[in-house]
Amino acid sequence: MPGDVPSGRGDGPPASDAGPPAADGGPPASDAGPPAADGGDASPPPPASGAPRPRRRRLRRVLGAVLLVLVLPLLTAETALRVNYTGSPAPGTLTRDKDALWLGHAWVDGRKSDEDVRALAERLRGTGIRDLYVHAGPLEHDGTLPEAAYRKAGRLVAAVHRELPGVRVQAWLGDVLATEGPDGLRLERAATRAAIVASARDVLAAGFEGTHFDLEPLHSGDRDYLSLLDDLRALTRAQHAVLSVAAHQIDPLPGFHSFWGTTTGHPKWWSQAYFGQVARRVDQIAVMSYDTMQPLQSLYGGYVAQQTSLALEVTPESTDLLMGLPFYHENRFGHWAHAETVPAAVRGVRLGLSRTDADRARFGVALYVDFAATEADWAAYREGWARR
């Protein structure tokens, strides 16, 4: 979403300690030893050799060493994130009026009215939100987009311009990619990429002022994606429109996407270099800085601070960099609602900005997503980031 899109993850009870039942229906075989000849304890005889015990000790040592190798780097990394969450943000690291909000499909399929737009405008006044990413897809697997998917787009854009002058409305387009399974959109096909560009042309003709793409799971180094962005940039520039993308997180450790991809089949992260290649091809890049697997607010905030710094280092000054804020409250693998909070994210963003490029003008946050947000989320955004 920005879902990993804006993308359910039970263990059974432990095995019984009892062995298989005895053939005569007596106690389990593991508990029933032969009676002692003298009527004393029925202790089993000692092993004929001392060899098994040294082997068990060696096995325990090997397992302990393996566990240490696996756990120590994790503890080190988590400690670093906690340290990264300390300190105070620099004065003035607040909204630059470059923020964005992801909006659900109800805004373009007829479920939302002009009255809803007025209520949205009231919500957004006084904030830094200047771009709306309105879900107008999803794309078909061949890259095409049915016009019926966004039939109320013109009405929405007109209403937003009337109620919120200066706020742009972009078409949020996405699809699952066939990178980790047999089904999905295939960017390696030139015809598919051409169809995506044609779909972008269609939504711009319908009144949208930009195209916002979220294609997942997109693996680091994908050259076909870069080629698609080059073609889309030519289109949007010719039509004086905006090209923006939702971006994967950056490797928290060098090459981590390769390690994770080898062990899980899902690389998840992008290399910092590839992130920079994408950022140089677009007008806006919004990092999906949620679904981080962090269990505590302090660790999540430290992670966001790290991601903010990594992204700032490779995003050109000509590109708007936005860091995602989690305006949703699911509990599933990879996302803990008690940890991934708006206050923690905002503090992390400000810390990363403070340490890396405190005066950067083309920077903001992106709120995911309108239909799952609570009043507490909006209050945390206003008080932590959008205050004047």
JSON list of C-alpha atoms in Angstrom, two decimals, residues 17 25 30 55 68 94 105 132 139 145-146 148 159 165 183-184 206 212 236 239 270 294 303 354 376 381:
[
{"chain": "A", "resi": 17, "resn": "ASP", "atom": "CA", "xyz": [4.96, -34.07, 25.84]},
{"chain": "A", "resi": 25, "resn": "GLY", "atom": "CA", "xyz": [-3.83, -49.37, 26.82]},
{"chain": "A", "resi": 30, "resn": "SER", "atom": "CA", "xyz": [7.43, -42.58, 27.45]},
{"chain": "A", "resi": 55, "resn": "ARG", "atom": "CA", "xyz": [27.35, -34.81, 21.10]},
{"chain": "A", "resi": 68, "resn": "LEU", "atom": "CA", "xyz": [23.73, -15.40, 18.84]},
{"chain": "A", "resi": 94, "resn": "LEU", "atom": "CA", "xyz": [7.47, 21.95, 10.37]},
{"chain": "A", "resi": 105, "resn": "HIS", "atom": "CA", "xyz": [-12.11, 5.46, -4.54]},
{"chain": "A", "resi": 132, "resn": "LEU", "atom": "CA", "xyz": [-4.73, 14.94, -3.13]},
{"chain": "A", "resi": 139, "resn": "LEU", "atom": "CA", "xyz": [-5.15, -0.61, -13.62]},
{"chain": "A", "resi": 145, "resn": "LEU", "atom": "CA", "xyz": [-7.91, 1.60, -17.28]},
{"chain": "A", "resi": 146, "resn": "PRO", "atom": "CA", "xyz": [-11.70, 1.50, -17.79]},
{"chain": "A", "resi": 148, "resn": "ALA", "atom": "CA", "xyz": [-16.00, 3.82, -15.66]},
{"chain": "A", "resi": 159, "resn": "ALA", "atom": "CA", "xyz": [-15.50, 20.95, -6.51]},
{"chain": "A", "resi": 165, "resn": "PRO", "atom": "CA", "xyz": [-8.07, 26.89, -4.39]},
{"chain": "A", "resi": 183, "resn": "ASP", "atom": "CA", "xyz": [-0.59, -12.95, -11.81]},
{"chain": "A", "resi": 184, "resn": "GLY", "atom": "CA", "xyz": [-0.26, -9.21, -12.15]},
{"chain": "A", "resi": 206, "resn": "ALA", "atom": "CA", "xyz": [-10.57, 13.79, -17.55]},
{"chain": "A", "resi": 212, "resn": "HIS", "atom": "CA", "xyz": [0.41, 9.24, -8.83]},
{"chain": "A", "resi": 236, "resn": "THR", "atom": "CA", "xyz": [3.24, 14.95, -17.93]},
{"chain": "A", "resi": 239, "resn": "GLN", "atom": "CA", "xyz": [0.74, 18.58, -20.44]},
{"chain": "A", "resi": 270, "resn": "TRP", "atom": "CA", "xyz": [15.06, -0.54, -2.42]},
{"chain": "A", "resi": 294, "resn": "GLN", "atom": "CA", "xyz": [8.77, -2.31, 14.45]},
{"chain": "A", "resi": 303, "resn": "TYR", "atom": "CA", "xyz": [13.25, 3.98, 11.82]},
{"chain": "A", "resi": 354, "resn": "SER", "atom": "CA", "xyz": [16.88, 18.22, 11.35]},
{"chain": "A", "resi": 376, "resn": "ALA", "atom": "CA", "xyz": [-6.53, 11.65, 17.03]},
{"chain": "A", "resi": 381, "resn": "TYR", "atom": "CA", "xyz": [-0.63, 15.84, 12.36]}
]
